[in-house]
Tab-separated table of C-alpha atoms in Angstrom:
chain	number	residue	atom	x	y	z
R	1	ALA	CA	-25.009	20.965	16.558
R	2	GLN	CA	-21.747	20.232	18.254
R	3	THR	CA	-18.555	21.168	16.418
R	4	VAL	CA	-15.004	19.998	16.918
R	5	THR	CA	-12.031	22.112	15.887
R	6	GLN	CA	-8.438	21.030	15.457
R	7	SER	CA	-6.451	24.163	14.721
R	8	GLN	CA	-3.175	22.429	13.800
R	9	PRO	CA	-3.365	20.809	10.353
R	10	GLU	CA	0.207	19.523	10.732
R	11	MET	CA	2.627	18.964	13.588
R	12	SER	CA	6.135	17.620	13.733
R	13	VAL	CA	8.099	16.091	16.606
R	14	GLN	CA	11.550	14.634	17.069
R	15	GLU	CA	11.684	10.986	18.028
R	16	ALA	CA	11.699	10.497	21.840
R	17	GLU	CA	10.349	13.991	22.476
R	18	THR	CA	6.892	15.143	23.548
R	19	VAL	CA	4.203	16.721	21.410
R	20	THR	CA	0.756	18.113	22.206
R	21	LEU	CA	-2.136	18.146	19.758
R	22	SER	CA	-4.942	20.636	20.340
R	23	CYS	CA	-8.690	20.184	20.150
R	24	THR	CA	-11.557	22.444	21.100
R	25	TYR	CA	-15.254	21.759	20.863
R	26	ASP	CA	-18.533	23.547	21.153
R	27	THR	CA	-21.492	22.097	23.020
R	28	SER	CA	-24.309	23.069	25.328
R	29	GLU	CA	-24.430	19.625	26.909
R	30	SER	CA	-22.929	18.869	30.303
R	31	ASP	CA	-22.298	15.165	29.783
R	32	TYR	CA	-20.489	13.746	26.795
R	33	TYR	CA	-17.576	11.630	25.615
R	34	LEU	CA	-14.397	12.817	23.951
R	35	PHE	CA	-12.060	10.642	21.927
R	36	TRP	CA	-8.749	10.737	20.135
R	37	TYR	CA	-8.408	8.419	17.154
R	38	LYS	CA	-5.255	7.656	15.196
R	39	GLN	CA	-5.321	6.960	11.459
R	40	PRO	CA	-2.051	5.593	10.053
R	41	PRO	CA	-1.426	5.278	6.296
R	42	SER	CA	-3.337	1.997	6.361
R	43	ARG	CA	-6.461	4.182	6.897
R	44	GLN	CA	-7.646	2.085	9.830
R	45	MET	CA	-9.132	4.243	12.584
R	46	ILE	CA	-7.633	3.242	15.923
R	47	LEU	CA	-8.869	4.463	19.281
R	48	VAL	CA	-6.072	6.139	21.235
R	49	ILE	CA	-7.823	7.417	24.333
R	50	ARG	CA	-11.292	8.234	25.663
R	51	GLN	CA	-12.516	10.724	28.263
R	52	GLU	CA	-15.900	10.955	29.951
R	53	ALA	CA	-16.824	14.570	30.653
R	54	TYR	CA	-18.142	13.823	34.132
R	55	LYS	CA	-14.729	12.540	35.206
R	56	GLN	CA	-12.391	15.236	36.478
R	57	GLN	CA	-9.327	13.047	36.227
R	58	ASN	CA	-7.508	13.211	32.918
R	59	ALA	CA	-7.351	9.919	31.019
R	60	THR	CA	-3.989	8.287	30.395
R	61	GLU	CA	-3.002	5.333	28.254
R	62	ASN	CA	0.687	4.475	28.425
R	63	ARG	CA	2.529	7.273	26.541
R	64	PHE	CA	-0.711	9.065	25.697
R	65	SER	CA	-2.489	11.436	28.047
R	66	VAL	CA	-5.053	14.181	27.731
R	67	ASN	CA	-5.523	17.595	29.253
R	68	PHE	CA	-9.277	17.964	29.594
R	69	GLN	CA	-10.426	21.485	30.460
R	70	LYS	CA	-14.211	21.296	30.609
R	71	ALA	CA	-14.866	24.984	31.245
R	72	ALA	CA	-12.630	25.960	28.344
R	73	LYS	CA	-14.021	23.132	26.165
R	74	SER	CA	-10.522	21.994	25.395
R	75	PHE	CA	-9.224	18.445	24.989
R	76	SER	CA	-5.559	18.196	24.050
R	77	LEU	CA	-3.551	15.019	23.486
R	78	LYS	CA	0.003	14.695	24.767
R	79	ILE	CA	2.258	12.044	23.283
R	80	SER	CA	5.382	11.391	25.346
R	81	ASP	CA	8.553	9.666	24.144
R	82	SER	CA	7.330	9.890	20.539
R	83	GLN	CA	8.033	6.895	18.326
R	84	LEU	CA	8.226	6.555	14.554
R	85	GLY	CA	5.061	4.468	14.694
R	86	ASP	CA	3.152	7.416	16.125
R	87	ALA	CA	3.256	9.137	12.732
R	88	ALA	CA	-0.345	9.349	11.555
R	89	MET	CA	-3.408	11.542	11.271
R	90	TYR	CA	-5.002	12.198	14.647
R	91	PHE	CA	-8.693	12.986	14.975
R	92	CYS	CA	-10.477	14.435	17.962
R	93	ALA	CA	-14.125	13.390	18.292
R	94	TYR	CA	-17.156	14.286	20.399
R	95	ARG	CA	-20.164	12.170	21.239
R	96	SER	CA	-23.211	13.083	23.250
R	97	TYR	CA	-23.892	11.102	26.407
R	98	LEU	CA	-27.573	10.904	25.518
R	99	TYR	CA	-28.693	7.342	24.958
R	100	ASN	CA	-30.570	8.131	21.747
R	101	ASN	CA	-27.905	10.326	20.213
R	102	ASN	CA	-25.497	8.248	18.148
R	103	ASP	CA	-23.994	11.159	16.263
R	104	MET	CA	-20.232	11.407	16.666
R	105	ARG	CA	-18.576	14.597	15.435
R	106	PHE	CA	-14.977	14.616	14.270
R	107	GLY	CA	-12.449	17.370	13.844
R	108	ALA	CA	-10.600	17.817	10.557
R	109	GLY	CA	-7.503	16.083	11.887
R	110	THR	CA	-3.845	16.832	12.617
R	111	ARG	CA	-1.114	15.145	10.606
R	112	LEU	CA	1.756	14.204	12.920
R	113	THR	CA	5.220	13.625	11.503
R	114	VAL	CA	7.896	11.997	13.656
R	115	LYS	CA	11.496	12.769	12.697
R	116	PRO	CA	14.220	10.221	13.478
F	1	ASN	CA	-12.176	-12.246	15.983
F	2	ALA	CA	-12.040	-10.058	12.848
F	3	GLY	CA	-13.728	-6.961	14.340
F	4	VAL	CA	-15.299	-4.852	11.591
F	5	THR	CA	-14.831	-5.941	7.982
F	6	GLN	CA	-15.717	-4.032	4.824
F	7	THR	CA	-15.920	-5.022	1.187
F	8	PRO	CA	-14.697	-4.001	-1.289
F	9	LYS	CA	-11.475	-2.170	-0.391
F	10	PHE	CA	-11.430	-0.213	-3.644
F	11	GLN	CA	-14.079	0.562	-6.249
F	12	VAL	CA	-14.293	2.718	-9.354
F	13	LEU	CA	-17.730	3.613	-10.716
F	14	LYS	CA	-19.046	5.653	-13.583
F	15	THR	CA	-21.554	8.400	-12.903
F	16	GLY	CA	-25.026	6.924	-12.610
F	17	GLN	CA	-23.931	3.412	-11.671
F	18	SER	CA	-25.125	1.812	-8.474
F	19	MET	CA	-23.307	-0.251	-5.901
F	20	THR	CA	-23.543	-1.553	-2.348
F	21	LEU	CA	-20.815	-1.372	0.254
F	22	GLN	CA	-20.891	-4.239	2.700
F	23	CYS	CA	-20.012	-4.140	6.386
F	24	ALA	CA	-20.048	-6.847	9.037
F	25	GLN	CA	-19.009	-6.956	12.692
F	26	ASP	CA	-18.476	-9.932	14.977
F	27	MET	CA	-18.432	-8.113	18.323
F	28	ASN	CA	-22.177	-8.454	18.955
F	29	HIS	CA	-22.588	-4.676	18.959
F	30	ASN	CA	-26.032	-3.166	18.719
F	31	SER	CA	-25.053	0.024	16.906
F	32	MET	CA	-23.467	0.404	13.493
F	33	TYR	CA	-22.463	3.456	11.456
F	34	TRP	CA	-21.422	4.608	8.011
F	35	TYR	CA	-19.052	7.559	7.609
F	36	ARG	CA	-17.375	9.253	4.721
F	37	GLN	CA	-13.974	10.894	4.877
F	38	ASP	CA	-12.980	13.618	2.432
F	39	PRO	CA	-9.565	15.327	2.147
F	40	GLY	CA	-9.045	18.022	4.777
F	41	MET	CA	-12.152	16.999	6.676
F	42	GLY	CA	-12.903	14.661	9.499
F	43	LEU	CA	-15.307	11.787	9.230
F	44	ARG	CA	-18.920	12.717	8.640
F	45	LEU	CA	-21.788	10.459	9.600
F	46	ILE	CA	-23.981	9.308	6.713
F	47	TYR	CA	-26.385	6.910	8.447
F	48	TYR	CA	-26.451	4.882	11.595
F	49	SER	CA	-28.402	2.012	13.030
F	50	ALA	CA	-28.927	2.044	16.776
F	51	SER	CA	-30.192	-1.524	16.766
F	52	GLU	CA	-31.323	-4.251	14.421
F	53	GLY	CA	-34.323	-3.064	12.436
F	54	THR	CA	-33.726	0.662	12.893
F	55	THR	CA	-31.821	3.203	10.814
F	56	ASP	CA	-31.462	6.972	11.091
F	57	LYS	CA	-29.954	9.755	9.027
F	58	GLY	CA	-26.707	11.341	10.045
F	59	GLU	CA	-25.095	14.566	8.916
F	60	VAL	CA	-24.827	13.808	5.165
F	61	PRO	CA	-27.449	11.215	4.107
F	62	ASN	CA	-28.425	12.539	0.664
F	63	GLY	CA	-27.714	10.110	-2.177
F	64	TYR	CA	-27.400	7.076	0.094
F	65	ASN	CA	-29.576	4.311	1.462
F	66	VAL	CA	-28.805	1.751	4.121
F	67	SER	CA	-30.023	-1.643	5.241
F	68	ARG	CA	-29.479	-3.262	8.603
F	69	LEU	CA	-29.757	-6.824	7.397
F	70	ASN	CA	-29.275	-8.385	10.816
F	71	LYS	CA	-27.313	-7.605	13.948
F	72	ARG	CA	-23.995	-8.295	12.225
F	73	GLU	CA	-24.436	-6.593	8.853
F	74	PHE	CA	-25.070	-3.011	7.758
F	75	SER	CA	-24.888	-2.121	4.070
F	76	LEU	CA	-24.635	1.238	2.312
F	77	ARG	CA	-26.099	1.666	-1.155
F	78	LEU	CA	-25.447	4.303	-3.775
F	79	GLU	CA	-28.366	4.160	-6.217
F	80	SER	CA	-26.938	6.587	-8.791
F	81	ALA	CA	-23.344	7.469	-8.080
F	82	ALA	CA	-22.121	11.035	-8.541
F	83	PRO	CA	-18.559	12.416	-8.621
F	84	SER	CA	-19.312	14.218	-5.327
F	85	GLN	CA	-19.543	10.800	-3.706
F	86	THR	CA	-15.878	10.094	-4.391
F	87	SER	CA	-14.559	9.504	-0.898
F	88	VAL	CA	-13.283	6.961	1.577
F	89	TYR	CA	-16.111	5.186	3.380
F	90	PHE	CA	-15.797	3.762	6.868
F	91	CYS	CA	-18.106	1.438	8.703
F	92	ALA	CA	-18.023	1.325	12.502
F	93	SER	CA	-19.800	-0.423	15.348
F	94	SER	CA	-20.209	0.185	19.045
F	95	GLU	CA	-22.090	-0.895	22.109
F	96	VAL	CA	-24.251	2.016	23.220
F	97	GLY	CA	-26.191	2.340	26.409
F	98	TRP	CA	-25.868	3.014	30.069
F	99	GLY	CA	-22.680	1.561	31.405
F	100	SER	CA	-21.144	0.809	28.006
F	101	THR	CA	-17.807	2.179	26.895
F	102	ASP	CA	-19.457	3.593	23.785
F	103	THR	CA	-16.230	3.273	21.846
F	104	GLN	CA	-16.585	2.937	18.084
F	105	TYR	CA	-14.557	0.291	16.285
F	106	PHE	CA	-13.811	1.014	12.658
F	107	GLY	CA	-13.374	-1.109	9.573
F	108	PRO	CA	-10.430	-0.622	7.178
F	109	GLY	CA	-12.359	1.625	4.798
F	110	THR	CA	-13.417	1.528	1.135
F	111	ARG	CA	-11.893	3.962	-1.330
F	112	LEU	CA	-14.581	4.840	-3.891
F	113	THR	CA	-13.929	6.851	-7.025
F	114	VAL	CA	-16.801	8.033	-9.217
F	115	LEU	CA	-15.768	9.156	-12.695
């Protein structure tokens, strides 16, 4: 089964600066989706960014961008110009591209603190 | 457009009691999911339903049952609650299939405590 590893339980960043959250995964599949979800104290899971493995171009969404290294099975999230509202738990997730495989695997999460 | 809604938000049970967590989505998605989230761990899939009338086990199905009542609703039942089932439960939905974005949309969660 696929596994997702987030090696940084906690990270801290100064407001307006840049921070990178790490994620690695293990799979034998060639096609898949990768996601970053944000979970603020409200507990709601909010999609931050999504990457299809067959796309070479790294996904970007405003201040959020990813560094997708398929050969290294690495999927890091970069948050630029960090804001106080970015403080949350961040989860990396993997989903197979197979039509009949609905199993999404999550990492254990990284707690991001933003200092004013 | 409410997205994914869950009831209740909080629940306390005694060991051995039963209860049903309710989930509904108004995005016309085919697929729905139930996850649990425990401290220090990511979400783990309990059950999912790829389409109305079908359900399948996920990573941690023991002690749970599900019902896909219709396209909108997907319930999770604990027949005899155990302290190990103390957790936060999330329902999610997505559109799955060729050409879909396959993004899961989550409800606000239910915090369940079993004493």
